mmCIF file of C-alpha atoms in Angstrom:
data_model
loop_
_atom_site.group_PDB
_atom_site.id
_atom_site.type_symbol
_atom_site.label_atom_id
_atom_site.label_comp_id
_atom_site.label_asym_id
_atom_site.label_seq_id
_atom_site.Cartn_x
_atom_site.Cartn_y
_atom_site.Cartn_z
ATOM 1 C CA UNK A 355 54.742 151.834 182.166
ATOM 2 C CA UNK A 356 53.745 149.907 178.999
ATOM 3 C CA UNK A 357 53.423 152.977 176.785
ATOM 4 C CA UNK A 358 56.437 153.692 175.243
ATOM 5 C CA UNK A 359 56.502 157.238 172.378
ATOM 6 C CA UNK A 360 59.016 157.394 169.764
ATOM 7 C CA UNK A 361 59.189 160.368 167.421
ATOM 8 C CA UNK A 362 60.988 159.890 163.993
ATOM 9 C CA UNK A 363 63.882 162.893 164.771
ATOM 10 C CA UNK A 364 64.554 162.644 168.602
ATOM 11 C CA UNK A 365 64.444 158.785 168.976
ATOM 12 C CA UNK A 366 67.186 157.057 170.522
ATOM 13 C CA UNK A 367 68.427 154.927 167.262
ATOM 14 C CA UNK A 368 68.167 151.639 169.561
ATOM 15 C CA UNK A 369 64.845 152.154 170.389
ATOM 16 C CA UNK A 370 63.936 153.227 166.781
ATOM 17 C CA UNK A 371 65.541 149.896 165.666
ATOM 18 C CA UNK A 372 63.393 148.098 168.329
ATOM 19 C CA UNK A 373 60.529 149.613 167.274
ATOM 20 C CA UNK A 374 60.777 149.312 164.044
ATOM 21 C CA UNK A 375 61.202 145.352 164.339
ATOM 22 C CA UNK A 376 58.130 145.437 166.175
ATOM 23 C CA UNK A 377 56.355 147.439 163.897
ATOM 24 C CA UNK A 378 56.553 144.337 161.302
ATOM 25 C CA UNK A 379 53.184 143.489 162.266
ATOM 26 C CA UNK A 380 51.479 146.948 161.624
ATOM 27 C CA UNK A 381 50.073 147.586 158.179
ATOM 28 C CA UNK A 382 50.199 151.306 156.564
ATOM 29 C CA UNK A 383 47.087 153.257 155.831
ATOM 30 C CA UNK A 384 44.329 151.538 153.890
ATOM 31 C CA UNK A 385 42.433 152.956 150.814
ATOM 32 C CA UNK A 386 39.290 153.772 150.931
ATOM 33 C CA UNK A 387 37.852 150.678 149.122
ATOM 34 C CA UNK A 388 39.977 148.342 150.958
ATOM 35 C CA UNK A 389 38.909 149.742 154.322
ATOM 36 C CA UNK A 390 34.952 149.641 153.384
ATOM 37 C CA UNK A 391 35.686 145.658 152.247
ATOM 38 C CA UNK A 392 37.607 145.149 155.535
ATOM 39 C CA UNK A 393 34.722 146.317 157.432
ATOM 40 C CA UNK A 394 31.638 144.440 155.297
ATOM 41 C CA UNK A 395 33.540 141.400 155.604
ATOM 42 C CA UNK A 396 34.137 141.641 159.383
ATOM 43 C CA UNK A 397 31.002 142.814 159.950
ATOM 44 C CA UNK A 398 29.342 139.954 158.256
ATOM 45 C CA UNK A 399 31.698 137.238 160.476
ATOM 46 C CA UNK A 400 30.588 139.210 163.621
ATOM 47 C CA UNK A 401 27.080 139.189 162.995
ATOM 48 C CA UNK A 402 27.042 135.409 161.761
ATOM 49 C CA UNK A 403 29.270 134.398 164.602
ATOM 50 C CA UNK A 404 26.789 135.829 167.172
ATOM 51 C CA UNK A 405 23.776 134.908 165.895
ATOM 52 C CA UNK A 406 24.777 131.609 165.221
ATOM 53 C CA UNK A 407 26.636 130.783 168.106
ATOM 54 C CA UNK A 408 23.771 132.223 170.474
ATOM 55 C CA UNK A 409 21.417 129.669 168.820
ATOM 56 C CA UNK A 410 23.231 126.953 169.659
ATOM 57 C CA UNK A 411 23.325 127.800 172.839
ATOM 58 C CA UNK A 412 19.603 128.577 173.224
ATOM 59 C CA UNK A 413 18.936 125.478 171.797
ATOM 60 C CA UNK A 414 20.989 123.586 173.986
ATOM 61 C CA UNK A 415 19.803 125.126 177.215
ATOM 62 C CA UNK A 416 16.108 125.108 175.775
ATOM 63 C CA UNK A 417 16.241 121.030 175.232
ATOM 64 C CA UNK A 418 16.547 119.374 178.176
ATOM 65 C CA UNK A 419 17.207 116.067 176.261
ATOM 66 C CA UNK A 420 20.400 117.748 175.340
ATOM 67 C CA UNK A 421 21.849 118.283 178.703
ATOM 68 C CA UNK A 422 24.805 115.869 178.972
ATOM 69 C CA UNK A 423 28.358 115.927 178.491
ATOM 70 C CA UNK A 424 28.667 116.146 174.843
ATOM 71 C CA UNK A 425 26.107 119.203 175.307
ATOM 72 C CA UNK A 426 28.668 120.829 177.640
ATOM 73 C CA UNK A 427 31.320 120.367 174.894
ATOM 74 C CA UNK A 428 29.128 122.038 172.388
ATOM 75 C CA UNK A 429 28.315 125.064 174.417
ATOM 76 C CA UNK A 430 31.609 125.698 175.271
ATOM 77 C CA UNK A 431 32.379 125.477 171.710
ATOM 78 C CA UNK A 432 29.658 128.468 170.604
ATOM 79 C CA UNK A 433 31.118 130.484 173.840
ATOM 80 C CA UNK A 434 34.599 130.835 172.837
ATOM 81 C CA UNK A 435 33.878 131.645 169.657
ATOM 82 C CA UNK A 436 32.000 134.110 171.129
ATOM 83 C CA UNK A 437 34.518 135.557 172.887
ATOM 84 C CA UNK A 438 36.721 136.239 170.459
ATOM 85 C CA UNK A 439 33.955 137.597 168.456
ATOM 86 C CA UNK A 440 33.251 140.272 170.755
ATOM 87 C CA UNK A 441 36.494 141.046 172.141
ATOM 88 C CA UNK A 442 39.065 140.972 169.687
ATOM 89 C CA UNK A 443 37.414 140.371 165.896
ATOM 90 C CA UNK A 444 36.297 144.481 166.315
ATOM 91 C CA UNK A 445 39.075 145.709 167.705
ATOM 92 C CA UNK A 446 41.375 144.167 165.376
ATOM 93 C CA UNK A 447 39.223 145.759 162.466
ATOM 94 C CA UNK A 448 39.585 149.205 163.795
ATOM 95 C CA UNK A 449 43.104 148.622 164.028
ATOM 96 C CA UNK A 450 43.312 147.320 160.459
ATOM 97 C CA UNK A 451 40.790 150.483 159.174
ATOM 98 C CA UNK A 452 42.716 153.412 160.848
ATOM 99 C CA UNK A 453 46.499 151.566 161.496
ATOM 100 C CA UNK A 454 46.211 153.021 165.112
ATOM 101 C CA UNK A 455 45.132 151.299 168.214
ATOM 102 C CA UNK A 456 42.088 153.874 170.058
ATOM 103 C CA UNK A 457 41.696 151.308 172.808
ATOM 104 C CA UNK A 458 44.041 151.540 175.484
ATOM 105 C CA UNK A 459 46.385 149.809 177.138
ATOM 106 C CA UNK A 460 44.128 147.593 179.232
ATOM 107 C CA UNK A 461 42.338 146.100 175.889
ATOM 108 C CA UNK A 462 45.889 145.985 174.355
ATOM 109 C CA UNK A 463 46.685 142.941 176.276
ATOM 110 C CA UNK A 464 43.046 141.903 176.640
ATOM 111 C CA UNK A 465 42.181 140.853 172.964
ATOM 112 C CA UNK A 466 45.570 139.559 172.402
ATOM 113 C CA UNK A 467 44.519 137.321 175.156
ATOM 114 C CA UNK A 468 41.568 136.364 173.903
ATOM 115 C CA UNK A 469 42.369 135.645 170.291
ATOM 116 C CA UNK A 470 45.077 132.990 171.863
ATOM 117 C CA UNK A 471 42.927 131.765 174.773
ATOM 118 C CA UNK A 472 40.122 131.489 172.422
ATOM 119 C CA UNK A 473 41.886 129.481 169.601
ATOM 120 C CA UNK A 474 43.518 127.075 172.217
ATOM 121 C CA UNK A 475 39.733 126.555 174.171
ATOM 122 C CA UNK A 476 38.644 125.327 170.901
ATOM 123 C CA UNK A 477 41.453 123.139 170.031
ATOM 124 C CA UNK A 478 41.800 121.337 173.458
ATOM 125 C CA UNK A 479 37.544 121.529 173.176
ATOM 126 C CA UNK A 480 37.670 119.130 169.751
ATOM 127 C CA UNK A 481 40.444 116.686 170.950
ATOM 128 C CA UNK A 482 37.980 115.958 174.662
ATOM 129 C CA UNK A 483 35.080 115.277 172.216
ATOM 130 C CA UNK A 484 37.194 113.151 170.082
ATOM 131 C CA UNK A 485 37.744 111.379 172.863
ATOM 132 C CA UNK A 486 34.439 111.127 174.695
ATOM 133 C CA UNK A 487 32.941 109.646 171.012
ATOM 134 C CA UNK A 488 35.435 107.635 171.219
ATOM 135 C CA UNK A 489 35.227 106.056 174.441
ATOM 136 C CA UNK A 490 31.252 105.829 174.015
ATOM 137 C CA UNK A 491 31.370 104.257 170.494
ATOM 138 C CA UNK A 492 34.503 101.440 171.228
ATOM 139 C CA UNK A 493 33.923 100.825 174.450
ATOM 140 C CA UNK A 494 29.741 101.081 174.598
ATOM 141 C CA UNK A 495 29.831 99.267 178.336
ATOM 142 C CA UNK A 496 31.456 101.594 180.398
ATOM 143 C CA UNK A 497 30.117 104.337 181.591
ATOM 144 C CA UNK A 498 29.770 107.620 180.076
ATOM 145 C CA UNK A 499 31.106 110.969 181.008
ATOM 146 C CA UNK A 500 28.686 112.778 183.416
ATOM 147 C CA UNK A 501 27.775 116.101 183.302
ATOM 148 C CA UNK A 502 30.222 117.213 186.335
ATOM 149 C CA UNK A 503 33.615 115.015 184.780
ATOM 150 C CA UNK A 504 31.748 117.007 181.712
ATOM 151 C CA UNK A 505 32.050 120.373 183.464
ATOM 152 C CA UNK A 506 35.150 119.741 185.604
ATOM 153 C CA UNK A 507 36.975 118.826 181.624
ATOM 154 C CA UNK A 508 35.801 122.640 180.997
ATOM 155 C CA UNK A 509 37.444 123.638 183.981
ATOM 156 C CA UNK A 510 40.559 122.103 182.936
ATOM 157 C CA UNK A 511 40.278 123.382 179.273
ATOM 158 C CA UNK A 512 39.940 126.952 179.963
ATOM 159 C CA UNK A 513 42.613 126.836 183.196
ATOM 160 C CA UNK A 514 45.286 125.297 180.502
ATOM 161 C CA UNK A 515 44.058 127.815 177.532
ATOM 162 C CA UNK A 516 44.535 130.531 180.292
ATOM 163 C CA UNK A 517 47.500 129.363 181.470
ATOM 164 C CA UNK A 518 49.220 129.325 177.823
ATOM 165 C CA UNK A 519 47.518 132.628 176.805
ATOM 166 C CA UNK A 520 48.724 134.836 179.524
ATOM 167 C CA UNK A 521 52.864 135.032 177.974
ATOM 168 C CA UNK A 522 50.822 136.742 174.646
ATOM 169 C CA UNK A 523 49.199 138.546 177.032
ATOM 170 C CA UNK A 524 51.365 139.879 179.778
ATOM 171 C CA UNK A 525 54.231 141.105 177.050
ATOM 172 C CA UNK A 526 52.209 143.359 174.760
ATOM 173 C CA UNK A 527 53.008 146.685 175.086
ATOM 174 C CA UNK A 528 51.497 149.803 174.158
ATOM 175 C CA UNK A 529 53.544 152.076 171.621
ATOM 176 C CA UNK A 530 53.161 155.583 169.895
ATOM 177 C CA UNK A 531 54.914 157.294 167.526
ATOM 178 C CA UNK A 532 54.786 160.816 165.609
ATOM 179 C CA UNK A 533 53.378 159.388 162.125
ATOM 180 C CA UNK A 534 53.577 162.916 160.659
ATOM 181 C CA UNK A 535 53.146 166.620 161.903
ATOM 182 C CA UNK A 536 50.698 166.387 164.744
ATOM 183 C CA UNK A 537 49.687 162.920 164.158
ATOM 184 C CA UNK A 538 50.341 160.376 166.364
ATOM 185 C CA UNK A 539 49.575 156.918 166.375
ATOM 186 C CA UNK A 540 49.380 153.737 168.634
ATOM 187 C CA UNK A 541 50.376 150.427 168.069
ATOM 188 C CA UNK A 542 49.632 147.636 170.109
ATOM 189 C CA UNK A 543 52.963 144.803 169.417
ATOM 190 C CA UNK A 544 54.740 142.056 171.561
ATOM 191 C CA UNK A 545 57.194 143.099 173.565
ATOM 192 C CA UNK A 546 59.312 140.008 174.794
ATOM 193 C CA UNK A 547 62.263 140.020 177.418
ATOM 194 C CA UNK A 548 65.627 139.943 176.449
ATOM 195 C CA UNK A 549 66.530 137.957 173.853
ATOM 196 C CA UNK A 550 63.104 139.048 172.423
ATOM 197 C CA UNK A 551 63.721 136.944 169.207
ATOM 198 C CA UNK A 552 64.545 133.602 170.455
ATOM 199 C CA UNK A 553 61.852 134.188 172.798
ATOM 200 C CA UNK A 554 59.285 134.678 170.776
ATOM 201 C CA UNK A 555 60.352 132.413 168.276
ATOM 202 C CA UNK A 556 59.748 129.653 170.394
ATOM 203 C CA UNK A 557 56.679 130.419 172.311
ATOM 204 C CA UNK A 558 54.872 130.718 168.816
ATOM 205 C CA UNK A 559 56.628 127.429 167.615
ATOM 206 C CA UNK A 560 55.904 125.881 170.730
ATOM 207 C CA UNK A 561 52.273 126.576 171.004
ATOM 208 C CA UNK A 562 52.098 126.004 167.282
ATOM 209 C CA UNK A 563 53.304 122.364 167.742
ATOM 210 C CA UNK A 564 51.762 121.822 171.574
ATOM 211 C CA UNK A 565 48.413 123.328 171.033
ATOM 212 C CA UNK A 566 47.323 123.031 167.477
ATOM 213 C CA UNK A 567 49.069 120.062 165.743
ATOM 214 C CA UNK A 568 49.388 117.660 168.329
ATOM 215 C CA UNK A 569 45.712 117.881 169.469
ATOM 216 C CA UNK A 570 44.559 117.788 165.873
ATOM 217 C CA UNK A 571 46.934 115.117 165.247
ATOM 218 C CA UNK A 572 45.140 112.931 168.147
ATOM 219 C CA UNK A 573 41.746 113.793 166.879
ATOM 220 C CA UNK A 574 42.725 112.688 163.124
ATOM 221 C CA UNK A 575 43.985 109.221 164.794
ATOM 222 C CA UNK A 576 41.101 109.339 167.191
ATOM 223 C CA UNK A 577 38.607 109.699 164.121
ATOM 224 C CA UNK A 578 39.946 107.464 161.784
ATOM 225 C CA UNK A 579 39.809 104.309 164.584
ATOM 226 C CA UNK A 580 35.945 105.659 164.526
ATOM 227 C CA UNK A 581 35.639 105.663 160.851
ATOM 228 C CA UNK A 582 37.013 101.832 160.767
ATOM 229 C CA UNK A 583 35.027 100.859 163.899
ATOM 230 C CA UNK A 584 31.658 102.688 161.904
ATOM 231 C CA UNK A 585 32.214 102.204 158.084
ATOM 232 C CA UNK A 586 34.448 99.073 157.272
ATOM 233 C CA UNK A 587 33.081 96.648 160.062
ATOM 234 C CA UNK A 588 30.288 95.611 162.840
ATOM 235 C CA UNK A 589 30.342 95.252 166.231
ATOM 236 C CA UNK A 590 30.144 91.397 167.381
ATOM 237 C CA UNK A 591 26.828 90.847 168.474
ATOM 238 C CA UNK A 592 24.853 93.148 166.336
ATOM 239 C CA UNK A 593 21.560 92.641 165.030
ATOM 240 C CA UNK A 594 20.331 93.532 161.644
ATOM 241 C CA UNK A 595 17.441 95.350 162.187
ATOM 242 C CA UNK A 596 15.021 98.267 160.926
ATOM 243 C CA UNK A 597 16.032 100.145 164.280
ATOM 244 C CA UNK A 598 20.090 98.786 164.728
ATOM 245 C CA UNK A 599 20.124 99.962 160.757
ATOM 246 C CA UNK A 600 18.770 103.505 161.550
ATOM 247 C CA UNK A 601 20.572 103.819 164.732
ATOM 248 C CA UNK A 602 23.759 102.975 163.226
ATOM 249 C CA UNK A 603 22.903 105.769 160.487
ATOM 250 C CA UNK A 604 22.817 108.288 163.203
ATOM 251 C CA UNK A 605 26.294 107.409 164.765
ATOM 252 C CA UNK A 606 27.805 107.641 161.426
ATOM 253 C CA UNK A 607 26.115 110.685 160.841
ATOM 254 C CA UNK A 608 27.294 112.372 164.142
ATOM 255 C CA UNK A 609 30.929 111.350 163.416
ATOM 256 C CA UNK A 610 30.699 112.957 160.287
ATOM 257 C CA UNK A 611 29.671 116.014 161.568
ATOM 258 C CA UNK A 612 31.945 116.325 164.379
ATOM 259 C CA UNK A 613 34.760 115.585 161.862
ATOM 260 C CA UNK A 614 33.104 118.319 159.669
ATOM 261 C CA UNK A 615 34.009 120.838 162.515
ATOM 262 C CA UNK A 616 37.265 119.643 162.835
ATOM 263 C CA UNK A 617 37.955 120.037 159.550
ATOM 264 C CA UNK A 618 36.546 123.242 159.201
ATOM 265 C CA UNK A 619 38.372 124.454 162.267
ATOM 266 C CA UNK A 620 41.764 123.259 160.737
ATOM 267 C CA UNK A 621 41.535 124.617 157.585
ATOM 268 C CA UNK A 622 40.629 128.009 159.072
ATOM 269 C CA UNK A 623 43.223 128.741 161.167
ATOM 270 C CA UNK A 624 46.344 126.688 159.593
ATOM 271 C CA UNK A 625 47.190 129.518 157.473
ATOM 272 C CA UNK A 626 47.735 132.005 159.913
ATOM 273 C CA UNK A 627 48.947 130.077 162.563
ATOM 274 C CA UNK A 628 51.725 129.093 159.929
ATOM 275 C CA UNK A 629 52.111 132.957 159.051
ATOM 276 C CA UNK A 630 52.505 134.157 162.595
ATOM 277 C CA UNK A 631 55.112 131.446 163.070
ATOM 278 C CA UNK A 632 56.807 132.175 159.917
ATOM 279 C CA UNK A 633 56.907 136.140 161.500
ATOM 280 C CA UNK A 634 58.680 135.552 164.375
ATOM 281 C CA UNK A 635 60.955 132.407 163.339
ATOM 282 C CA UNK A 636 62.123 134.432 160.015
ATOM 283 C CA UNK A 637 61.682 138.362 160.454
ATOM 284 C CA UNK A 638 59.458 138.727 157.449
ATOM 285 C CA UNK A 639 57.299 142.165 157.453
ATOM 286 C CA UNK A 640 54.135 141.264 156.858
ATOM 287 C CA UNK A 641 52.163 142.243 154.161
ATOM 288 C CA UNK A 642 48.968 143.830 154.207
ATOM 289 C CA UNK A 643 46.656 141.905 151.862
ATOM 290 C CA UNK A 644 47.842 138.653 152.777
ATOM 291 C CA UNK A 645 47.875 139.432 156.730
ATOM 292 C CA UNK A 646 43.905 140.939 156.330
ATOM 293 C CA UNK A 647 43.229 137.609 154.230
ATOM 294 C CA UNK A 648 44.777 135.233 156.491
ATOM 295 C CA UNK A 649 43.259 136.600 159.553
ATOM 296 C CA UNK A 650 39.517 137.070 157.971
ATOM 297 C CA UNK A 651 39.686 133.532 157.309
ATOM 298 C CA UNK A 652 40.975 132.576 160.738
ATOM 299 C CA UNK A 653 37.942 134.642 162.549
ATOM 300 C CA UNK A 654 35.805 133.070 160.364
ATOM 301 C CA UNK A 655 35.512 129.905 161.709
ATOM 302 C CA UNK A 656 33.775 131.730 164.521
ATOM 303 C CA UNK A 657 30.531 131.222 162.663
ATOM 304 C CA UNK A 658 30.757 127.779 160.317
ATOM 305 C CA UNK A 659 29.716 125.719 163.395
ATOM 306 C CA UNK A 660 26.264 126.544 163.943
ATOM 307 C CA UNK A 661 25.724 126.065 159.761
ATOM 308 C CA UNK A 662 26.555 122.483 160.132
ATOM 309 C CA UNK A 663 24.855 121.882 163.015
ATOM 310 C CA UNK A 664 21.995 123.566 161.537
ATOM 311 C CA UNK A 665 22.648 121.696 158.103
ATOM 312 C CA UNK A 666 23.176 118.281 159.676
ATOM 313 C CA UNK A 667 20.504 118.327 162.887
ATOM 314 C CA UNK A 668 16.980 118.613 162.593
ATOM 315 C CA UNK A 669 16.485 120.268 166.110
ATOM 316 C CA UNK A 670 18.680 122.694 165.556
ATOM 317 C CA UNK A 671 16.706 123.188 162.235
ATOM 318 C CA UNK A 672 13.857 123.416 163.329
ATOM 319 C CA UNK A 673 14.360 126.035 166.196
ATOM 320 C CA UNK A 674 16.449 128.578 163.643
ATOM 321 C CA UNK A 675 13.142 128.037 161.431
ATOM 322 C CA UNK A 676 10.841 128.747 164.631
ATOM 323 C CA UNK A 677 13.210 131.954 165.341
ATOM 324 C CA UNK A 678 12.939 133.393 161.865
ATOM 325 C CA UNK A 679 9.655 133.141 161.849
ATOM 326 C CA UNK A 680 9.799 130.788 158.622
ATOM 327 C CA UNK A 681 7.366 128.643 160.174
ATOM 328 C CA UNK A 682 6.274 127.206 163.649
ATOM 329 C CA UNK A 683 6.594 123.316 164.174
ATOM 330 C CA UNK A 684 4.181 122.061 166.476
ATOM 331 C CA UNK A 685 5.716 118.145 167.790
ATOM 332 C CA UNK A 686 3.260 115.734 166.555
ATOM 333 C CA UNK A 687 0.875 114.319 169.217
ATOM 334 C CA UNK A 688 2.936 111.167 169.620
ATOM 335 C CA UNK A 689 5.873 113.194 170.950
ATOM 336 C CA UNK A 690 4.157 113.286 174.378
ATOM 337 C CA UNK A 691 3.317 109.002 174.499
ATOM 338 C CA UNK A 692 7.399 108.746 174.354
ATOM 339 C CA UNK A 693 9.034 107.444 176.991
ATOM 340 C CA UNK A 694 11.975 109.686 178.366
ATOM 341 C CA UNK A 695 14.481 107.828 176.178
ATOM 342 C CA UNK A 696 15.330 104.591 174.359
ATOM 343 C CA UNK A 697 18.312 102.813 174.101
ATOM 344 C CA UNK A 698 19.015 104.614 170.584
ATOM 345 C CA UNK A 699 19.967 107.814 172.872
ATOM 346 C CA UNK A 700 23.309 105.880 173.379
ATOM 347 C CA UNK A 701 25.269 108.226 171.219
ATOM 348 C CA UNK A 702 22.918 111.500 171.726
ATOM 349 C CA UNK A 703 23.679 114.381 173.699
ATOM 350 C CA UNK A 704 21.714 112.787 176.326
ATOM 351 C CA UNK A 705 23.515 110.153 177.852
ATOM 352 C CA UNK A 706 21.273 109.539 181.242
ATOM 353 C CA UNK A 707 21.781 105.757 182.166
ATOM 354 C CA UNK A 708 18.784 105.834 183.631
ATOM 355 C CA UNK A 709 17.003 105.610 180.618
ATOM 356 C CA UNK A 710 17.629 102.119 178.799
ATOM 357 C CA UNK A 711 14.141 100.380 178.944
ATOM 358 C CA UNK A 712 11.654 100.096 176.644
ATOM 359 C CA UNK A 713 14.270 99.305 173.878
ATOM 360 C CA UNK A 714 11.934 96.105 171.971
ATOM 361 C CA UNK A 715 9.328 98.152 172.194
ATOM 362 C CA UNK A 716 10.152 101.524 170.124
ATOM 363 C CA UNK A 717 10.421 102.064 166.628
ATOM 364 C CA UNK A 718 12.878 104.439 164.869
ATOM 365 C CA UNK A 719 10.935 106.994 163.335
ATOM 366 C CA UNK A 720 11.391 110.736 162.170
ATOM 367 C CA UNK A 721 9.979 111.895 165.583
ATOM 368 C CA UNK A 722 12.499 109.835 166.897
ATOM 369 C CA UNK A 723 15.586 111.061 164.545
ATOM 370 C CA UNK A 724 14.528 114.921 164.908
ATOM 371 C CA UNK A 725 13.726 114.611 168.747
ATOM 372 C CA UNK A 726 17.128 112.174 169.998
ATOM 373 C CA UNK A 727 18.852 110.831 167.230
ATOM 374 C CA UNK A 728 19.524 113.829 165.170
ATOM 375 C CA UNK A 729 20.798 116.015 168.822
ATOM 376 C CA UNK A 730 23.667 112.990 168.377
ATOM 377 C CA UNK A 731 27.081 114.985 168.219
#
């Protein structure tokens, strides 16, 4: 079974001692005013995180000049985060607002999957876009990633996110214990094999080191050969011109949005990533305040994305604009005398190599920026 009852008298003192080790996760009862700020603030990343990450995927889906590789990236992107917003950010409040888990045993090791799976779909997500801009912007020639080497990456992402989630997963257990006269509470907590420390001292330090620092240490070297290749010199052969210039713009702006979301990303979840670690390498019993604060911050990051997408694209703009109601944007009349695409697409989410004529003869405009350049990612 993985429900396992102690009661403060008739325990055996082993299993009180285990429990109680385990039980350095679990926080005590809240106060009143802490639980109603726990619950405004996770409320508020839940409803952002939803709402946000939905519009980037209606967007996507809606523009078919989005649907390429980079696209597939993005979406996948919005749909972990919301995963985790849906099946673990609530749960994890009501277990922070009542200190008892009132899910059962089957959601036990479900959002503790998820929050893991989730964080590591994300990471691994970044480091293949990293590399896609950086295949497309130093090596322009070859060919691009298609939409099924796009889809098959996915594949790959979530099987190894899966695949390194499942150990969180499959050793939760399910305990309860006789808080006080008729009360009794659950607590969802790890519940490694024999020798429980070691062993879960080293699968947090490992996927610590595997699955956060090294892929953000790849991106930060894949980025910064960008930034050189982007900022500090030319390509041989380029041409100084109205539409090169603008063009140009865009690919620096893309980079610095993509590195925007890496950043943001990074920031979000070092701290408790470092905490957790810091739990099961050195014992410590966590404390309340800092555990609620670290792990807010961490589930925020569920909702920054579609903010700087929004902040930084015009077509993503634009369509949270049309679905507030603010205002509706009809495309100007020259929108329709376009051709499919011009050669400025190279770095947009659309990436069709079909589409490479008509290059001398198209201006860069702010049609062009809101419609092509500004979907670049």
């Amino acid at each position: 079974t993985n429900r396992t009852t102690f009661n403060w008298t008739d325990s055996r003192i082993v299993e009180w001692e285990k429990f109680a080790e385990l039980a350095k996760y679990e926080p005590e009862s809240q106060k009143p005013t802490v639980k109603a700020l726990l619950i405004v603030a996770y409320s508020v990343i839940i409803i952002m995180s939803l709402f946000g990450n939905m519009l980037v995927c209606h967007v996507v889906l809606k523009n078919k000049r989005m649907h390429s590789a980079t696209s597939l990236f993005i979406v996948n992107l919005a749909v972990s985060d919301i995963m985790i917003t849906l099946l673990n950010t609530p749960f994890t409040l009501v277990r922070f607002v009542n200190s008892t888990w009132i899910f059962g045993k089957a959601m036990c090791h479900v959002s503790r999957f998820v929050q893991y799976c989730s964080l590591h779909v994300s990471t691994l997500t970044l480091t293949a876009i990293a590399l896609d801009r950086h295949q497309v912007i130093l090596n322009p020639l070859k060919q691009r990633m298609s939409l099924t080497k796009g889809a098959l990456s996915i594949s790959v992402i979530w099987l190894m996110a899966t695949c390194f989630s499942l150990p969180h997963a499959i050793y939760q257990k399910l305990f309860q214990y006789n808080y006080r006269e008729a009360t009794v509470r659950s607590l969802c907590l790890p519940d490694f094999p024999e020798p429980a420390e070691l062993v879960w001292k080293y699968l947090d330090l490992s996927t610590f080191l595997l699955l956060y620092l090294l892929p953000l240490l790849i991106i930060t070297i894949t980025y910064t050969r960008l930034a050189k290749k982007l900022w500090l010199r030319n390509a041989i052969g380029d041409i100084t011109t109205q539409q090169y210039i603008a063009h140009h713009k865009n690919k620096k702006k893309s980079i610095k949005m993509l590195m925007l979301v890496v950043v943001v990303f990074a920031v979000c979840w070092f701290p408790l990533n470092c905490y957790v670690v810091l739990i099961s390498s050195l014992g410590i019993k966590t404390k309340n305040s800092l555990y609620f604060a670290l792990h807010w911050f961490a589930m925020s990051s569920t909702c920054y994305n579609p903010f700087i997408y929004c902040w930084l694209n015009e077509s993503f703009r634009s369509e949270l604009k049309s679905l507030l109601c603010i205002c509706q944007k009809v495309p100007p009349a020259g929108d329709n005398a376009l051709p499919p695409m011009v050669t400025s697409y190279r770095e947009a989410w659309v990436e069709q190599p079909r589409h490479r004529k008509g290059l001398a003869s198209q201006t860069v405009c702010s049609t062009v920026n809101m419609q092509t350049a500004n979907t670049e990612l």
